[in-house]
Amino acid sequence: MAKEYTAEIVIVGGSLGGCAAAIGAAKIGKNVILTEETAWIGGQLTNQGVPPDEHPWIEEYGCTGLYRTFRNKVRDYYKRNFPLYEHAMETERLNPGSAIVSKLSHEPRTALAVLYEMMAPYIHNGRLQILSKHKLEAAYVDGDDVRTVTVQDLETGERRHIHGIYFLDATDIGELLPLSGTEYVTGAESQSQTGEPHALEGEADPLDMQAVTHVFAIDYVEGEDYTIVKPDQYEFWKEYKPDFWPVKLLHWDGVYPHNHERRTFSLFPDGKHFSLWEYRRIIDEKHFLPGTQFQDITTVNWQQNDYFLGTVFEVDEKSREKHLEAARQLSLSLLYWMQTEAPRRGGGYGYPGLRLRPDILGTQDGLAMKPYIRESRRIKAEFTVLEQHISKEIRGNLGAEKFRDSVGIGSYGVDLHPSTGNRHYIDFAGLPFQIPLGSMIPIRMNNLIPACKNIGVTHITNGCYRLHPVEWNIGEVAGYLAAYAIEKQTTPRQVYENESILEDFQRLLTNNGVQLEWPVHH
């Protein structure tokens, strides 16, 4: 017999957006059930092993109040619990990993601890229930409304039917959309569909999606040998050279994304080249007191392990498994190549002292629980954000399009990794933008709300709406929107369409620390 559960708001997927939605909805008094397939909630920050990727102004403005609380708590976690040098303790904006990519690079386990700390009041008073290791199986729909979802407990095999008033899809690939019959888009649109200069010139291609990356964590112990067993697909990956790439993929050379020119990386800092070690480092040993056994740890999410030979959803199970395994094999092959055959700066080959750190990612094999998926199924929305709304090249000094229905802000360059359509990087300047509520309203469904990368954006604009602070903002707003609709006995569509209801909802957002526009001087 399946167990029956009921909540006002059911969040399917414990992604970063899902976590923000749960905190937001519970904070303003709603009962929430959050389901997650893996052992860890937190999505790209935790079970995918990707430290925050943010815009340059993140320390001053450009995120929600709750996201800022999260960032402050991460720093506080290190200062409270770790043997830091005094200079690190006194650094207000401590960056635990001193990474190139982020002002706040830190371990996935820390993000997990902080998310649970932020959720603690609601978990403890029973308002928020988290079902981890529960996989979405089915959705039951009545007309244009979802009534129930079924998840399976991956440990016991038991099924749970979860009934709710609102259902938020916070999965990284929009898993609830096909199961509920919600209209959605995947892959790359055509120029004739969207008018976007960077869209495909010919036909749209629903299976042309950005690379996925199976992240892993390593440290380095000089003089030791931690060489892994040779991966099954190593011979293939060692020789693999994409048509559009200047060299083999397993190489210290790569490209500049914006102009595709060849560039040389170094593994460790050498004063001349971009250091891959420092790129996404999550622990910088220089912050930690000597003798405490803390040493540098970095996460590997590089050009060299971007996997784009096939898509991992919208295909049959056999193809999906094949590509997920190939992405794993690419990452393991990169590590094995670095340990055995990679040219060393001072001569010789291989760094056998590179050591996989499974403990960092909570897995047996040392790889993240899930691959990092940059692009999701996207709802067909009342409004879709296009390149024309956010491109610096198109809009120049006008700034990004101003939306009357703004529910948040974000900023990032438009950054699309090589794609399964065998296309190169698409990388160009975007403008600091707003998140329009219309992009969160499905064209037909009444009580399903997207809560992460699955909003009404295109293949192109997903390239700047997919990063950590924006996904958090989308999720948090989805939680507030469902709570508001229940409280006021209205619907998300009415909030979007009715000016006075919209203004009332925007006041709720502002009162809860959501910024609706960029500062004037920006």
XYZ file of C-alpha atoms in Angstrom:
522
model
C 0.000 0.000 0.000
C 1.255 3.451 -0.893
C 1.367 5.982 1.926
C -0.695 9.155 1.533
C 0.827 12.554 2.292
C -0.744 15.999 2.030
C 0.749 19.502 2.037
C -0.342 22.897 0.832
C 2.749 23.192 -1.344
C 4.548 20.188 -2.853
C 8.046 20.864 -4.186
C 9.377 18.154 -6.469
C 13.173 18.361 -6.582
C 15.588 19.570 -3.932
C 17.568 21.786 -6.314
C 18.876 25.124 -5.122
C 15.628 26.666 -6.376
C 13.639 23.973 -4.592
C 15.405 24.714 -1.300
C 14.797 28.459 -1.677
C 11.124 27.786 -2.468
C 10.764 25.602 0.629
C 12.359 28.197 2.919
C 10.294 31.029 1.406
C 6.936 29.236 1.562
C 7.529 27.859 5.072
C 8.747 31.248 6.302
C 5.390 32.803 5.487
C 3.384 30.050 7.098
C 2.646 27.307 4.578
C 3.003 23.557 4.993
C 5.530 22.169 2.543
C 6.770 18.763 1.402
C 10.056 18.747 -0.535
C 11.157 15.598 -2.381
C 14.679 14.902 -3.657
C 16.016 11.897 -5.548
C 19.549 11.932 -4.086
C 20.734 11.891 -0.478
C 21.512 15.639 -0.589
C 19.273 18.640 -1.139
C 20.891 21.723 -2.703
C 21.242 20.886 -6.391
C 24.142 22.496 -8.204
C 25.706 23.685 -4.933
C 25.768 20.225 -3.316
C 24.880 17.065 -5.204
C 26.399 18.463 -8.427
C 29.504 19.919 -6.779
C 29.438 23.388 -8.369
C 30.512 26.280 -6.101
C 28.593 29.566 -6.527
C 29.026 31.344 -9.844
C 27.907 34.933 -9.367
C 28.029 38.454 -10.804
C 30.665 41.032 -9.759
C 28.340 43.060 -7.476
C 27.053 40.158 -5.403
C 28.579 41.424 -2.138
C 26.654 44.728 -2.353
C 23.401 43.953 -4.164
C 21.818 41.841 -6.867
C 20.354 38.899 -4.942
C 17.544 38.178 -2.506
C 17.882 38.753 1.222
C 17.629 35.010 1.867
C 20.436 34.287 -0.593
C 22.570 36.871 1.196
C 21.749 35.153 4.499
C 22.898 31.875 2.961
C 26.206 33.430 1.872
C 26.798 35.002 5.310
C 26.034 31.717 7.044
C 28.562 29.865 4.865
C 31.306 32.238 5.996
C 30.129 32.025 9.573
C 30.173 28.210 9.391
C 33.895 28.223 8.622
C 34.658 30.818 11.271
C 32.707 28.917 13.949
C 33.901 25.424 13.180
C 37.330 25.474 11.571
C 40.914 26.153 12.749
C 41.468 29.348 10.761
C 44.320 31.819 10.938
C 43.408 35.091 12.619
C 43.604 36.964 9.295
C 40.958 34.605 7.857
C 38.760 34.974 10.952
C 38.893 38.737 10.595
C 38.241 38.771 6.845
C 34.619 39.872 6.551
C 34.339 38.498 3.019
C 36.199 35.263 3.617
C 36.483 33.102 0.504
C 37.244 29.600 1.883
C 38.598 28.315 -1.438
C 40.015 31.588 -2.830
C 38.682 30.408 -6.206
C 39.022 32.396 -9.412
C 35.380 31.747 -10.330
C 33.730 32.835 -7.094
C 33.984 35.238 -4.173
C 32.553 32.449 -2.002
C 33.869 29.067 -3.077
C 33.215 26.426 -0.450
C 32.583 22.737 0.074
C 29.283 21.122 -0.955
C 28.971 19.706 2.585
C 29.073 23.219 4.003
C 26.281 24.352 1.673
C 24.256 21.321 2.751
C 24.773 22.094 6.458
C 23.800 25.747 5.973
C 20.671 24.908 3.971
C 19.512 22.569 6.743
C 20.303 25.255 9.308
C 18.127 27.751 7.396
C 15.338 25.173 7.194
C 15.696 24.006 10.819
C 12.866 26.074 12.382
C 10.373 24.785 9.791
C 11.561 21.179 9.896
C 11.407 21.194 13.696
C 7.927 22.712 13.921
C 6.617 20.286 11.308
C 5.881 22.864 8.634
C 8.510 21.474 6.254
C 9.019 17.804 5.540
C 11.926 16.626 3.372
C 11.762 13.278 1.610
C 15.274 12.633 0.295
C 16.105 9.535 -1.769
C 12.601 9.728 -3.255
C 12.263 9.573 -7.026
C 9.379 11.129 -8.942
C 7.323 8.462 -10.723
C 3.963 9.879 -11.756
C 1.623 12.844 -11.623
C -2.173 12.741 -11.524
C -3.838 15.605 -13.324
C -7.419 16.819 -13.382
C -7.892 19.080 -16.409
C -5.407 21.932 -15.995
C -4.490 21.130 -12.392
C -2.060 18.694 -10.822
C -3.726 16.865 -7.923
C -1.152 14.308 -6.750
C 2.388 13.182 -7.440
C 3.781 9.742 -6.698
C 7.364 9.280 -5.543
C 9.209 6.066 -4.764
C 11.389 5.640 -1.695
C 14.661 4.442 -3.239
C 15.676 2.669 -0.031
C 12.504 0.698 0.731
C 10.792 0.678 -2.671
C 7.601 2.037 -1.052
C 5.492 4.546 -2.917
C 4.139 7.793 -1.512
C 1.172 9.660 -3.001
C 1.550 13.352 -2.188
C -1.530 15.563 -2.527
C -1.244 19.331 -2.637
C -2.762 22.643 -3.667
C 0.331 23.857 -5.561
C 3.089 21.817 -7.176
C 6.512 23.310 -7.859
C 8.837 21.663 -10.367
C 12.280 22.227 -8.872
C 14.019 19.340 -10.633
C 17.104 20.109 -12.698
C 15.580 18.719 -15.887
C 11.932 19.720 -15.437
C 10.835 16.152 -14.665
C 7.317 17.091 -13.589
C 6.544 18.798 -16.909
C 6.117 15.726 -19.172
C 4.503 13.663 -16.392
C 1.847 16.351 -15.840
C 1.308 17.105 -19.539
C 2.595 20.666 -19.065
C 3.619 22.242 -22.372
C 7.372 22.695 -22.594
C 10.318 23.337 -24.902
C 13.769 21.742 -25.018
C 16.995 22.353 -26.874
C 17.752 25.119 -29.313
C 15.110 27.317 -30.929
C 15.435 28.666 -34.464
C 15.817 32.298 -35.505
C 12.442 32.081 -37.263
C 10.839 31.170 -33.896
C 12.487 33.736 -31.635
C 14.261 36.288 -33.841
C 17.356 35.842 -31.676
C 20.611 36.563 -33.559
C 22.368 33.635 -31.849
C 19.529 31.116 -32.349
C 19.860 28.356 -34.968
C 19.675 29.611 -38.546
C 17.841 26.563 -39.863
C 15.357 24.346 -38.057
C 14.960 24.285 -34.292
C 16.649 21.272 -32.679
C 14.970 20.048 -29.463
C 17.921 17.725 -28.715
C 20.634 20.358 -29.165
C 21.494 21.156 -25.540
C 24.479 22.408 -23.599
C 27.125 20.034 -22.303
C 26.698 18.367 -18.931
C 29.663 17.880 -16.594
C 30.253 15.157 -14.017
C 32.194 17.065 -11.370
C 34.738 15.449 -9.045
C 36.849 16.700 -6.140
C 40.601 16.167 -5.721
C 43.526 17.152 -3.557
C 47.229 16.621 -4.251
C 49.794 14.715 -2.191
C 53.277 15.070 -3.713
C 55.242 11.836 -3.671
C 52.213 9.559 -3.218
C 50.468 7.462 -5.860
C 46.679 7.593 -5.953
C 46.285 6.533 -9.577
C 42.784 5.161 -10.154
C 41.983 1.998 -12.123
C 42.140 2.778 -15.840
C 38.593 3.780 -16.902
C 36.817 1.522 -19.410
C 36.486 4.279 -22.025
C 39.929 5.797 -21.477
C 41.352 4.885 -24.897
C 38.400 6.583 -26.596
C 38.588 9.772 -24.538
C 42.383 10.005 -24.729
C 42.137 10.260 -28.530
C 38.877 12.212 -28.783
C 39.034 15.571 -30.587
C 35.808 17.504 -31.243
C 35.514 18.865 -34.818
C 35.484 22.463 -33.567
C 38.229 22.087 -30.923
C 41.883 23.025 -31.581
C 43.363 19.958 -29.849
C 42.288 16.707 -28.216
C 39.870 17.284 -25.343
C 42.293 15.783 -22.788
C 44.973 18.450 -23.128
C 46.266 21.419 -21.153
C 45.087 23.657 -24.009
C 41.496 24.799 -24.477
C 39.780 27.904 -25.847
C 38.616 31.358 -24.841
C 34.800 30.995 -24.877
C 34.115 34.472 -26.326
C 36.352 34.198 -29.426
C 37.221 30.467 -29.595
C 40.948 31.221 -29.795
C 43.288 28.632 -28.375
C 44.634 29.162 -24.868
C 46.959 27.271 -22.553
C 45.998 26.377 -19.000
C 48.270 25.263 -16.217
C 47.259 22.770 -13.549
C 48.966 24.510 -10.634
C 49.644 28.285 -10.565
C 52.735 29.123 -12.609
C 52.444 32.922 -12.821
C 51.787 32.806 -16.577
C 48.710 30.750 -17.343
C 45.187 30.432 -15.988
C 45.400 27.866 -13.177
C 42.787 25.131 -13.368
C 43.618 24.220 -9.772
C 42.613 27.670 -8.520
C 39.638 27.944 -10.891
C 37.084 26.167 -8.666
C 39.175 25.484 -5.573
C 36.903 25.003 -2.530
C 39.497 24.812 0.259
C 42.562 27.084 0.283
C 45.024 25.653 2.808
C 46.467 29.140 3.386
C 43.414 29.994 5.537
C 43.919 27.060 7.900
C 46.315 26.753 10.824
C 49.385 24.553 10.254
C 49.258 21.035 11.630
C 45.461 20.806 11.279
C 45.707 18.617 8.162
C 43.767 21.004 5.935
C 45.072 21.139 2.398
C 43.908 22.519 -0.926
C 40.880 20.829 -2.468
C 39.566 21.696 -5.889
C 36.527 20.660 -7.905
C 36.975 19.693 -11.540
C 34.361 21.316 -13.752
C 36.540 22.329 -16.681
C 36.416 22.519 -20.455
C 38.166 19.137 -20.480
C 35.243 17.262 -18.880
C 32.278 18.942 -20.573
C 30.287 16.095 -22.132
C 28.339 16.909 -25.306
C 28.108 13.678 -27.317
C 24.435 13.216 -26.440
C 21.638 14.454 -24.249
C 20.666 12.888 -20.914
C 16.926 13.548 -21.098
C 14.189 13.536 -23.775
C 15.705 10.237 -24.974
C 14.910 6.590 -24.193
C 16.284 5.042 -20.998
C 19.022 3.126 -22.824
C 20.392 6.301 -24.481
C 20.074 8.234 -21.229
C 22.095 5.621 -19.316
C 24.668 5.449 -22.115
C 25.297 9.208 -22.053
C 25.273 9.473 -18.254
C 27.904 6.730 -18.103
C 29.947 8.351 -20.896
C 29.953 11.655 -18.982
C 31.215 9.749 -15.919
C 33.842 8.001 -18.008
C 35.052 11.314 -19.463
C 35.607 12.737 -15.982
C 37.387 9.610 -14.756
C 39.468 9.558 -17.962
C 40.498 13.169 -17.382
C 41.664 12.271 -13.881
C 43.519 9.159 -15.100
C 45.164 11.187 -17.886
C 46.300 13.804 -15.364
C 47.653 11.083 -13.063
C 49.516 9.146 -15.767
C 50.087 10.937 -19.073
C 49.592 14.688 -18.703
C 52.789 16.644 -19.444
C 54.281 18.172 -16.278
C 55.505 21.753 -16.356
C 59.065 20.885 -15.367
C 59.261 17.830 -17.640
C 57.991 14.294 -17.251
C 54.442 12.997 -17.266
C 51.587 12.504 -14.844
C 50.652 13.675 -11.365
C 49.987 10.394 -9.484
C 49.587 12.397 -6.260
C 46.199 13.702 -7.437
C 43.747 12.034 -5.067
C 40.013 11.614 -5.505
C 38.063 12.819 -2.456
C 34.755 10.903 -2.295
C 34.039 12.323 1.183
C 33.758 15.840 -0.273
C 30.830 14.812 -2.482
C 29.239 12.166 -0.276
C 29.723 9.336 -2.784
C 31.634 6.064 -3.080
C 33.223 6.807 -6.443
C 34.402 10.384 -5.805
C 32.167 11.881 -8.486
C 29.234 14.146 -7.682
C 25.883 12.442 -7.028
C 24.531 13.930 -10.247
C 26.079 15.523 -13.326
C 25.837 19.304 -13.505
C 23.011 19.954 -15.955
C 23.080 23.437 -17.430
C 19.853 23.303 -19.382
C 16.423 21.966 -18.456
C 13.065 21.415 -20.037
C 11.500 24.898 -20.066
C 7.816 25.677 -19.678
C 5.922 27.273 -22.529
C 5.249 30.442 -20.584
C 2.953 33.447 -20.810
C 6.132 35.405 -21.523
C 9.499 34.176 -22.787
C 12.740 36.061 -22.175
C 14.670 36.495 -25.436
C 18.197 37.530 -26.316
C 16.716 40.842 -27.524
C 15.700 41.656 -23.923
C 19.112 41.227 -22.315
C 21.888 41.490 -24.936
C 24.341 44.363 -24.509
C 25.063 44.292 -28.237
C 21.387 44.821 -29.075
C 20.294 47.158 -26.288
C 23.517 49.082 -25.688
C 23.097 51.899 -23.163
C 19.348 51.342 -22.789
C 20.000 48.579 -20.279
C 18.032 45.347 -20.243
C 14.288 45.372 -20.923
C 12.300 46.711 -17.952
C 9.465 44.394 -16.933
C 6.363 45.703 -15.116
C 5.991 42.245 -13.564
C 9.569 41.939 -12.260
C 9.963 39.435 -9.422
C 13.738 39.624 -9.060
C 17.038 40.466 -10.680
C 20.209 38.791 -11.873
C 23.277 39.328 -13.978
C 25.662 37.128 -15.910
C 27.210 36.993 -19.347
C 25.346 34.799 -21.801
C 27.456 31.670 -21.450
C 26.516 28.556 -23.415
C 28.923 25.626 -23.331
C 29.542 23.423 -26.380
C 26.371 21.611 -27.316
C 25.127 18.191 -28.305
C 24.491 19.670 -31.761
C 28.282 19.825 -32.167
C 28.282 23.593 -31.740
C 30.979 25.697 -30.113
C 30.688 28.063 -27.135
C 28.220 30.922 -27.461
C 29.504 33.619 -25.140
C 28.569 37.299 -25.255
C 27.832 40.197 -22.928
C 24.482 40.292 -21.203
C 23.066 43.214 -19.220
C 21.935 43.121 -15.573
C 18.369 41.878 -16.005
C 15.027 41.373 -14.281
C 13.071 38.139 -13.896
C 9.534 38.675 -15.271
C 6.693 36.871 -13.496
C 5.247 36.010 -16.921
C 8.189 33.644 -17.485
C 7.015 31.613 -14.456
C 3.384 31.208 -15.570
C 2.642 28.160 -17.783
C 0.385 28.904 -20.748
C -2.292 26.475 -19.510
C -1.614 24.760 -16.187
C -3.057 26.511 -13.144
C -1.191 25.158 -10.136
C 2.190 24.116 -11.456
C 5.018 26.622 -10.973
C 8.579 26.257 -12.267
C 11.152 26.824 -9.527
C 14.626 26.687 -11.084
C 16.086 26.583 -14.627
C 12.755 25.541 -16.170
C 11.135 28.975 -16.579
C 10.201 30.674 -19.864
C 13.655 31.366 -21.238
C 15.218 30.182 -24.505
C 18.275 28.041 -25.173
C 20.151 31.354 -25.475
C 18.803 33.254 -22.449
C 19.095 30.161 -20.259
C 22.815 30.954 -20.613
C 22.475 33.822 -18.110
C 19.376 32.788 -16.094
C 20.848 29.446 -14.926
C 23.371 30.565 -12.280
C 23.105 30.139 -8.514
C 21.690 33.534 -7.349
C 19.099 33.630 -10.157
C 17.962 30.053 -9.608
C 17.610 30.842 -5.900
C 15.576 33.981 -6.699
C 13.271 32.032 -9.053
C 12.728 29.297 -6.471
C 12.127 31.692 -3.601
C 9.550 33.613 -5.665
C 7.851 30.349 -6.699
C 7.437 29.529 -2.989
C 6.017 32.963 -2.212
C 3.741 32.853 -5.277
C 2.153 29.549 -4.265
C 1.776 30.755 -0.666
C 0.288 34.084 -1.787
C -2.188 32.409 -4.150
C -3.414 30.127 -1.351
C -3.609 32.981 1.162
C -5.448 35.394 -1.141
C -7.535 32.725 -2.892
C -6.256 33.834 -6.261
C -4.134 32.118 -8.935
C -0.620 32.766 -10.267
C -2.167 33.752 -13.599
C -4.376 36.356 -11.935
C -1.356 37.710 -10.053
C 0.357 38.114 -13.427
C -2.637 39.608 -15.262
C -4.224 41.861 -12.630
C -2.245 45.050 -11.999
C -3.392 45.649 -8.429
C -2.883 42.014 -7.370
C 0.556 42.059 -9.017
C 1.527 45.209 -7.109
C 0.352 43.630 -3.855
C 2.424 40.508 -4.569
C 5.454 42.617 -5.460
C 5.094 44.376 -2.094
C 5.183 40.973 -0.405
C 8.391 40.192 -2.300
C 10.019 43.505 -1.412
C 9.047 43.087 2.248
C 10.760 39.702 2.178
C 14.021 41.025 0.772
C 13.544 40.363 -2.952
C 15.033 43.142 -5.109
C 12.839 43.928 -8.127
C 15.193 46.268 -9.931
C 18.846 47.143 -10.122
C 19.997 50.287 -8.283
C 19.648 53.421 -10.438
C 23.384 54.168 -10.373
C 24.173 50.705 -11.656
